[in-house]
Amino acid sequence: MPRQSKETPTDHVFAALAHPVRRDLLAALLDGPETAQSLADRYEMARPSVAEHLKVLRGVGLVSERPAGRNRYYSLTPEPLALLRAWLEPYEQFWRGRMSRLASLLEKEPLS
Amino acid sequence: MPRQSKETPTDHVFAALAHPVRRDLLAALLDGPETAQSLADRYEMARPSVAEHLKVLRGVGLVSERPAGRNRYYSLTPEPLALLRAWLEPYEQFWRGRMSRLASLLEKEPLS
DNA sequence: ATAATACGTAGGATATTTCCTACGCGTCAA
DNA sequence: TTGACGCGTAGGAAATATCCTACGTATTAT
């Protein structure tokens, strides 16, 4: 399997979540919408840098924006995280498979 | 909150999963242990490059190795993915909150 | 012993990411 | 209108990540 040539939405979500600052930004938005400026203040980071990160998050649909006068409020839209959960699925099955195999093993040979 | 200075295990798991090739490698290992060489063949990539990726995955505990003569079998150890699921938790709660608020809104003002 | 093969890692070229300052645009207050 | 403020983005420096070939080591086959 020589790696799919096209990048999938899941690829982009993983890439967006790879950076600690972007995950921090998402966490901050759990408490409600905020502006780029106030987020920049919170993280001791230049506002344009925060704006870039927000752009990435918006690109994968994890964040949406609402203009309000000269302000612009960013809010969390967690739907794309469903892709992450879907990706996780086969590994959890794999894990459960291992666990049950271990369980049946212990059943046959207890306390050895 | 000026960003935690120390990197957490969760940070490292996200970083490890950020690269498409590393996710492909994990997916390949779902079918059972494999050597670096056979993985390299599958992905049309130089073996040392695959070895580097495996090193990263091993660093976060997603992969373990078992030497066997001059071969070395890598296998999937999905436990660290629990960190990812834990990270996901607050966002799923956030999501459910939005859904239920929408539901109660529709209940009060149906089909408008 | 010798040849072949699998391995990890070093060294380094290249690509990508991240972060900043500088700028121009739009909005609000005076 | 004018000045202050918030915004996004361009441009570029610096840090990271990625991928390769080259090398040395260990194991198997001849």
XYZ file of C-alpha atoms (C1' of nucleotides) in Angstrom:
284
model
C 0.000 0.000 0.000
C 2.052 2.963 -1.241
C 0.280 5.661 0.742
C -2.760 7.386 -0.663
C -1.688 10.326 -2.779
C -4.552 12.652 -1.840
C -4.803 14.179 1.607
C -7.975 13.356 3.430
C -9.957 15.564 5.830
C -8.740 13.307 8.618
C -5.166 14.122 7.639
C -5.917 17.796 7.990
C -7.604 17.419 11.359
C -4.616 15.530 12.728
C -2.259 18.160 11.355
C -4.330 20.938 12.901
C -4.341 19.253 16.300
C -0.632 18.522 16.188
C 0.365 21.916 17.532
C 0.030 22.477 21.305
C -0.967 26.102 20.881
C -3.851 25.158 18.622
C -5.090 22.620 21.148
C -4.828 25.278 23.837
C -6.876 27.625 21.699
C -9.584 25.001 21.282
C -9.600 24.423 25.030
C -9.990 28.146 25.628
C -12.983 28.229 23.297
C -14.726 25.563 25.369
C -15.639 28.428 27.712
C -17.260 30.400 24.917
C -16.393 32.583 21.912
C -13.434 34.930 22.074
C -11.539 37.398 19.920
C -8.061 36.835 18.522
C -6.768 39.689 20.636
C -7.947 38.295 23.959
C -6.613 34.854 23.041
C -3.255 36.392 22.168
C -3.138 38.139 25.545
C -3.870 34.880 27.327
C -1.031 33.036 25.628
C 1.622 35.772 25.588
C 1.799 35.509 21.839
C 1.598 38.089 19.080
C -1.924 38.453 17.743
C -0.970 37.657 14.118
C 0.483 34.357 15.259
C -2.773 33.500 16.968
C -4.607 34.570 13.846
C -2.572 32.100 11.814
C -3.390 29.273 14.167
C -7.061 30.199 14.105
C -6.898 30.168 10.314
C -5.658 26.585 10.388
C -8.398 25.587 12.814
C -10.990 27.300 10.701
C -9.601 25.527 7.640
C -10.551 22.156 9.103
C -13.847 23.430 10.460
C -12.957 23.252 14.139
C -13.596 26.932 14.616
C -16.076 29.369 13.140
C -16.040 33.146 13.170
C -18.675 35.771 13.688
C -17.828 39.380 12.819
C -19.158 41.951 15.283
C -18.235 45.472 14.363
C -14.493 45.781 14.449
C -14.260 42.651 16.539
C -14.449 39.088 15.360
C -15.536 36.314 17.656
C -14.212 32.806 17.211
C -16.184 29.884 18.505
C -15.695 26.156 18.748
C -17.341 23.827 16.223
C -16.280 20.365 17.359
C -17.975 18.335 14.622
C -14.755 17.502 12.724
C -13.505 15.725 15.824
C -15.845 12.925 14.810
C -13.206 12.062 12.204
C -10.715 11.568 14.983
C -13.083 9.314 16.851
C -13.717 7.316 13.694
C -9.997 6.933 13.169
C -9.687 5.662 16.720
C -12.291 2.957 16.227
C -10.218 0.108 14.709
C -7.538 0.570 17.353
C -10.038 0.268 20.158
C -11.335 -2.898 18.558
C -7.784 -4.169 18.296
C -7.320 -3.345 21.942
C -10.492 -5.082 23.023
C -9.437 -8.107 21.016
C -6.185 -8.285 22.911
C -7.935 -7.881 26.234
C -10.445 -10.628 25.605
C -7.742 -12.930 24.372
C -5.841 -12.233 27.557
C -8.955 -12.869 29.614
C -9.628 -16.250 28.074
C -6.024 -17.128 28.573
C -6.201 -16.311 32.260
C -9.366 -18.325 32.522
C -7.674 -21.468 31.336
C -4.603 -20.977 33.451
C -5.536 -18.960 36.527
C -2.991 -17.594 39.000
C -0.072 -19.287 37.345
C -3.166 30.824 30.759
C 0.295 31.208 29.178
C 0.662 27.641 27.957
C 2.109 24.971 30.182
C 5.879 24.932 29.894
C 6.367 21.165 30.095
C 5.298 18.862 27.314
C 2.795 16.236 28.355
C 2.491 12.655 27.108
C -0.634 13.763 25.292
C 1.434 16.360 23.428
C 3.784 13.646 22.258
C 1.008 11.325 21.156
C -0.548 14.065 19.054
C 2.826 14.903 17.558
C 3.453 11.262 16.730
C 0.074 10.892 15.042
C 0.476 14.110 13.082
C 2.398 12.481 10.279
C 0.414 10.502 7.671
C 3.151 7.922 7.220
C 3.167 7.145 10.921
C -0.600 6.663 10.895
C -0.218 4.389 7.887
C 2.361 2.366 9.758
C 0.020 1.964 12.710
C -2.736 0.864 10.377
C -0.442 -1.707 8.800
C 0.362 -3.109 12.240
C -3.335 -3.704 12.884
C -2.875 -6.848 10.787
C -0.051 -8.089 12.959
C 3.649 -7.520 13.647
C 5.988 -6.671 10.832
C 9.627 -5.823 10.202
C 10.916 -2.392 9.217
C 12.020 -3.799 5.886
C 8.648 -5.147 4.842
C 6.982 -1.918 5.939
C 9.474 0.061 3.876
C 8.700 -2.071 0.827
C 4.978 -1.499 1.283
C 5.347 2.261 1.372
C 8.040 2.742 -1.253
C 10.212 4.438 1.289
C 13.806 3.912 2.351
C 14.067 1.591 5.324
C 15.961 4.085 7.512
C 13.120 6.570 7.077
C 10.645 3.969 8.251
C 12.970 3.172 11.142
C 12.886 6.827 12.199
C 9.110 6.867 12.149
C 8.972 3.652 14.133
C 11.329 5.211 16.640
C 8.927 8.082 17.169
C 6.019 5.689 17.585
C 8.008 3.597 20.005
C 8.901 6.774 21.903
C 5.259 7.361 22.743
C 4.584 3.699 23.404
C 2.382 3.080 20.388
C 4.673 0.399 19.068
C 6.839 -2.237 20.698
C 9.614 -4.325 19.226
C 10.640 -7.924 19.509
C 14.070 -8.946 18.208
C 14.124 -12.269 16.381
C 17.510 -13.150 15.037
C 18.528 -10.564 12.523
C 14.964 -9.459 12.177
C 13.041 -7.203 14.484
C 9.288 -7.358 14.639
C 7.282 -4.270 15.454
C 3.819 -4.599 16.907
C 1.014 -2.266 17.810
C 0.458 -1.284 21.459
C -2.579 0.977 21.329
C -2.793 1.866 25.029
C -1.473 5.441 24.633
C -4.438 6.182 22.396
C -6.436 6.354 25.607
C -4.847 9.774 26.076
C -6.346 10.851 22.812
C -9.748 9.634 23.835
C -9.428 11.440 27.150
C -8.522 14.636 25.337
C -11.602 14.221 23.187
C -13.940 13.954 26.161
C -14.622 17.648 26.980
C -15.289 18.381 23.323
C -17.846 15.630 23.064
C -19.513 17.009 26.149
C -19.468 20.465 24.596
C -21.015 18.992 21.495
C -23.744 17.155 23.395
C -24.486 20.374 25.259
C -25.016 22.208 22.008
C -27.225 19.438 20.679
C -29.458 19.309 23.706
C -29.765 23.080 23.760
C -30.808 22.946 20.126
C -33.292 20.194 20.884
C -34.986 22.132 23.679
C -35.084 25.156 21.435
C -36.843 23.220 18.706
C -39.255 21.843 21.260
C -40.409 25.287 22.267
C -40.661 26.561 18.716
C -41.300 23.625 16.413
C -41.206 23.879 12.628
C -40.790 27.616 12.616
C 35.497 -17.857 7.157
C 32.896 -15.207 3.843
C 28.913 -13.279 1.700
C 24.480 -11.691 2.194
C 20.993 -9.472 4.769
C 18.465 -6.900 8.490
C 19.183 -3.647 11.739
C 19.903 1.322 14.025
C 21.868 5.713 13.684
C 24.810 9.578 12.010
C 25.208 13.403 8.816
C 23.202 16.576 5.917
C 20.247 18.516 2.115
C 15.573 20.098 1.569
C 10.935 21.216 2.823
C 7.806 22.770 6.117
C 6.282 25.167 10.183
C 6.215 28.721 13.292
C 6.702 33.217 14.842
C 7.626 37.842 14.382
C 7.127 42.977 12.499
C 5.093 45.862 8.992
C 1.353 47.041 6.369
C -3.393 48.149 4.659
C -8.426 47.771 5.434
C -12.612 48.383 7.993
C -15.111 50.172 12.248
C -16.103 53.149 16.165
C -15.609 57.517 18.954
C -14.939 62.453 19.002
C -13.136 63.922 9.094
C -9.603 62.325 12.029
C -7.402 59.234 15.260
C -7.435 54.997 17.674
C -8.192 50.237 17.574
C -9.061 45.379 15.931
C -8.593 42.720 12.104
C -6.159 39.501 8.310
C -2.257 38.767 5.629
C 2.367 39.432 3.409
C 7.295 38.717 3.900
C 11.048 36.725 5.934
C 14.068 34.788 9.712
C 14.668 30.884 12.565
C 13.558 26.461 14.214
C 11.787 21.650 13.040
C 10.766 17.802 10.515
C 11.493 14.711 6.958
C 13.989 11.924 3.951
C 17.937 10.254 1.867
C 22.780 7.757 1.473
C 26.621 5.944 3.994
C 28.308 3.490 7.638
C 29.142 -0.020 11.396
C 27.106 -4.060 13.927
C 24.818 -8.473 14.438
C 22.846 -12.714 12.569
C 22.111 -16.345 9.076
C 23.459 -19.154 5.025
C 27.117 -21.120 2.068
